[in-house]
Amino acid sequence: MSEVVVIGAGLGGLMAACELAGAGLPVRLISQGEGSLSLSNGTVDLLGYAPDLVWDPLSRINQIAPPHPYQVIGSDNVRRAVAALTSHLPDGYLVGQASQNQLVPTALGAWRPTALLPASLAPPQPKDQSRWLIVGFDRVKDFYPKLVAANLSRTKIPGGGRVTAIPVRIDLPDNPGLPGGDVSAMTVARAFDQPDFAAAVGRQLAQAAGQAEADAIGVPAVLGTAGHDAWRQVSQAAGRPVFEIGLVPPSPPGFRLNQLLLARARQLGVRLATGARVTGFQANQGRIVQLTTDAAGHGQTYEPTAVVYFPGGFESGAIAMDSTYNLAETLFDLPLAGLAPVSQLISPSYSPNQTIFQVGVQTDKAMRPLTDGGEPVYTNLYAGGGLLAGAIRWTEQSGEGIVLGSAMAAVRGLLDGIGQDLEPKLAAAHGRRTQLSSSHPGQTPNWTDGAP
Amino acid sequence: MDEVRRLSAEVVVIGGGSTGCGVARDAAMRGFSTILVERADLAQGTSGRFHGLLHSGARYAVSDPESATECCVENRILKRIQPDAIEPTGGWFVALEGDGPDYSDKFLRAMERNGLPHEEVRLALARRLEPRLTRRAVQVISVDDAAVDGWALALGTVRSALEYGARVLRYTEVKGIGLTGGRTSTVHCRDRRSGEDFVIEAGFIINAAGPWVGRVATLLGIEDVTVEPAQGIMVAVSQRLVSRVLNRLRYPGDGDIMVPAQTVSIIGTTDAPASDPDRLVMPRDKIQQMLDCGEALVPGFRQARGLHCWVGARPLIRDDSVKPAETRKMRRGMFIFDHASRDGVEGMLSVAGGKLTTYRLMAQEVVDQMCLKLGSPRRCRTASEPVPPPPTDHFVAGQVTKPGAGAEAPEIEQPDWPISPAGRQRPTGPRHITDRLAEAESTRADDQIICECELVSRRALVSALRRHPDDSLDDLRRRLRIGMGPCQGGFCAARSAGIACQEDAWSAGQAVAALRLFLRNRWIGQQPLVYGELLKQIALDNWMLYGTLGLEQLPASQEVVL
Amino acid sequence: MNLSPTLAGHALARASLDACVKCGICETRCPVMAATPLFPGPKFVGPQAERFRQGLSVDRSLDYCSGCGTCTLVCPQGVKIAELNAQARAVMKAHHMPLRDRLLGRTVLMGKVMSPVAPLANAVLRLGPVRALADSVVGVARQAPLPVASVQSLGRWLAQRGRSRANGTEVSGPDDQTGCEPDAVGRESGAAKRGQVVFFHGCAGAYFEVETSIKAIEVLEYLGFEVLVPAQGCCGLAQQSNGLFKAASKSVLKLSRALRSAGPDLTIVSASGSCTGMLKHEARQIMGVDDPELADVSYRVRDIMEFLAELDAQGELPHSFQPVDATVPYHAPCQLKGQAMGLPALEVLSLIPGLTVTESGQACCGMAGTYGLKKEKYAIAQKVGAPVFEVFRQAGASLGLCDTETCRWQLRQGTAMRIEHPVALVHQAYGLGTCLATD
């Protein structure tokens, strides 16, 4: 059987690749660079605002006002996708549930709704009497405890009161791998990979929390680059619940998740072609029959049986506008919904909700992009994620839900399309919780992950 | 009734653009006690909204030889007295195929006649020196143009004025001018940040409000100081595509100048009458026109990453010999209005017109006239004495020292770049683009870089915050260049707000409000260029600021931030 | 966005920096940044610093970049980060070029000098005092893995084989020295049923890693290709990575002419992954050599494993592999990954029954060409390589695989294991010799 080519190595591409490979198909994953997971905090946001605060994302997905990608995807695919993602990760790596949002603090001190999240990022349930110590580390550039604590403290939690957040700044212990001056969050996270370092910081936290009489400790999300070992070591030494607060990119929790899913993809036999940009294709009788990449020298060609296309949206340039304000999907020139003169797409007044970001591709239930006439553009092309029209993901807090749900819908559509019976194979794949190859030191997930 | 605060000065200068700053410096150097009032930030108006060109005079050789000569002389003076603000890039006049020899001949004759330095550059050499220059170039003449930073220029001038005892009041709006016996006596001001009204007893007033000069005159009931503001749109792309100023060798027209300014390339400018200098617009078709003009000089300009665009108002004075619609033909030369002879009001001169390049000369001439009127002739020394370099003493061994507090004048204005910790010599010669990288290279091991695009260090930011806790993020941007690079503040704006809060300069509410205001203001100059790479960046910035940081969910501030 | 060819012109990489959105993914993956605080990271020295350089060199920390290319590979926006850095390094080296870097660039010279006197040369290079002298005078780290010259150069093997074929007697490769009989099954010596290919051996393949060249040639011949080996020189990669662009450009153009001399339109196959990368990528993308002969060679050249994987995709690779019951660790070198063709070695080796290959999953072994040989970089290179060494040691095998020569030197030293090119196992599985004895 010839292979399925997945384009894009973000959450959607990795998920689709793992699912398809798990179902026994030969899969090649082509990506221009590494996907966007390291830019996220590893939280699984399904639906946070619609436009009011959403507490029960799964049940609200089917009620969302059109046009929206969720109308095609549906809550069933989101539910399945969340289950599938969880199955590809170590036990207990993610906590929370698709049916219920929880609030997590941000590095500006806002409260943000999310559905599932890495265990290390989950704070205790905020209560009126909670006293949280918010700790900044001297080397971490994007986390200032006074701002975080003051904003958390002055915000009334919906359905609750206010936590008391106490800011403190801690100088990290000397470490040869951790210079003074300008360092990135990843460099700090690498220092936490050393158990001695993590424990030493944990003791500093214990002391500071004791003085502040705090019952939980929030720190910037730099506790290690692999799994949750460092987080557990810090928590243990701190003697109180410690939770990470997500940072702007590059984000260690996103990196950890990326490593786990990449390792899972390798384990399932997915063939990775990283650093290759798909630059051309050939179609025949409504099917994509060939893809060409810009690999060095002669380029590479692939002849896929089907193509799963999760290249991201505006942030990746998959949908792009040129200097004369023409918008296009850049690889397959797929028809875009929501087009309008630029003056209607980009307003002179500032807003994160510019109409242009609603422009995108429309698909059928199998996630096949549609022509204006409602027919699949190519019968073996399945697309989703950031490409889909009708959502402002950062405002809705719906990014991962749309990506995961559409990846699941695409996988199911593809397997239906090639006459493969999905359920038994996927079930079997999800049941195969074999340990990842031990050949990835520093990336080996811990399979018994859970809250400390 | 509460007594309003009263200050007094021999000279009150209205307007903190390059001219006003120059007047304040000149007056203070001649021994007058001087107060400068500016309704916003220094060089926030026209002096910060131009293409960054320090004219050699060549642009005016044909049309306005007098201006050309002035520019030529002033260009040399400024390079000597303000090397910190100027990068002596040199400039070229380039004729393209189809431009015709007509203008070129006139140009060369005028350059000869006026003694303006110039030299023909062989095309082969020109292509080697500027590989991105269009192959349609047929003739290249080199001149003494340079790149100048309008903010650094004004801040340096003010630094000198402060050394001579001048006081500078930013965010201070002039609400009225009092007359006593036909002579100006008081300037009635409002501090726009605190809302406080106060009065300055003024021995003499110099109105240097640029495009707003007529509006200030109306405070005295004088309605016919007619400024014909001409608006010019500029577009910056994210890196230097050329390393010297490029001018089209043809009759002056739209988009005929490209300047390598700091890290960016700027194409400018359009020229259209503006009815109100507070309400300038940047229509997309004009942006497209500028992109085309850039493309004509440097093929591929349209693919370069659009960074920011802005529009400035030239303070042109109405000249009855040209129609208002033909503003480019109006005199670039300066006008000094003697309100005594003209309007029967003693004690005030208005100065307008001119160019940034000739700001010092304008200041000299208007202060000369004031001296005559005051019967106290004093010699101008601004051309011979360099302005002091940005001081190094504000940062000592990891501690930020609070400024010595003059109670009502806490402003020690200075550009905070180049950034130097204690003991490190600041470059005193002309600036070069590589200086900041060399600086960052030497401080990287003991300082954080807050704005990674423009290499602004944490120390520089903290130091600026300590000295100017009332600064908005936009004011800090003008001092430090924070948020002016490719990411347009996506990373560094929230970072800077966090540091301001951590250092107790701002409350959390102020920090959030400042961040929101900064994003709103940046958008004005971004939105016409939101295509290509900038569109991608805005999407990523939105992911970070809203998706990850939840900026929209933060409670609105109770506190007012300008 | 696509780059404008006009703007890009001579400076494709420079133009690509516009695409940087500062996301920092390159920083998460840069192996040098993870190993030493001395390197400010690819984003800093790449798209960030380049806006301030104006063709001048002011930031020496750039020199800590190993040039492994991982940043370019992982950049989701298509910024040519490593290429920018290599270009800026060349500017820096133009002002300050250590003698050592000039010498390390002269790979042919090293090979020619060492090969005829290999035992002597190798012995001398192992001598402590000599290495100490090299360390202090030239700046090649005393402990760094230097190549072991082969007694027999590829040229001599080919010449000898040519003579013996003419005499009707077959000479086998060094496998004979191990006492293994070549398997006769399917062996079609001399019968070139599938046309000609050109073999590009690279300097190391001619003098230091001769066995790999021989095995690659034998596999190609086994598959029915007539293998042409035209006289050929150095690709200039080492010169390029040490910033000697002028000399490197001369080398690569000369090589292009030599490889083309074997015949038009022939596929050029190489077992030297990094030299292949030079022809495909570095010469054009980093040095900006714009030459039709190079472009032609660049289009025609294939890494040996890539060539085999292509045959397989066309259904033309016989699957008549004998089992190799073993688990073997494999490290895909950075210079191979930089060609963005995926990991063909894994695909081909997956066809061999019984064989399990564990990929290192690491970006770089630390050597990155000649980086790891340099005195001031040696410790960093060892630290970069440590995770790869760890994977190899943990695999519990006696043999490890890696596609490029200097990386094999590094891995041999770092793991004390036998490290071979993946083609060696293909060679064995086709019954052409024994590389790894299994029960």
mmCIF file of C-alpha atoms in Angstrom, chain C residues 114-124 126 149 151:
data_model
loop_
_atom_site.group_PDB
_atom_site.id
_atom_site.type_symbol
_atom_site.label_atom_id
_atom_site.label_comp_id
_atom_site.label_asym_id
_atom_site.label_seq_id
_atom_site.Cartn_x
_atom_site.Cartn_y
_atom_site.Cartn_z
ATOM 1 C CA MET C 114 48.874 10.445 4.921
ATOM 2 C CA SER C 115 47.632 7.610 2.746
ATOM 3 C CA PRO C 116 50.897 6.214 1.325
ATOM 4 C CA VAL C 117 52.454 6.289 4.722
ATOM 5 C CA ALA C 118 49.274 5.442 6.584
ATOM 6 C CA PRO C 119 50.714 3.302 9.349
ATOM 7 C CA LEU C 120 53.359 5.891 9.978
ATOM 8 C CA ALA C 121 51.010 8.837 9.722
ATOM 9 C CA ASN C 122 48.496 7.193 11.990
ATOM 10 C CA ALA C 123 51.165 6.331 14.491
ATOM 11 C CA VAL C 124 52.495 9.848 14.476
ATOM 12 C CA ARG C 126 48.494 9.074 17.915
ATOM 13 C CA ALA C 149 44.251 6.777 7.034
ATOM 14 C CA VAL C 151 46.461 1.596 3.977
#
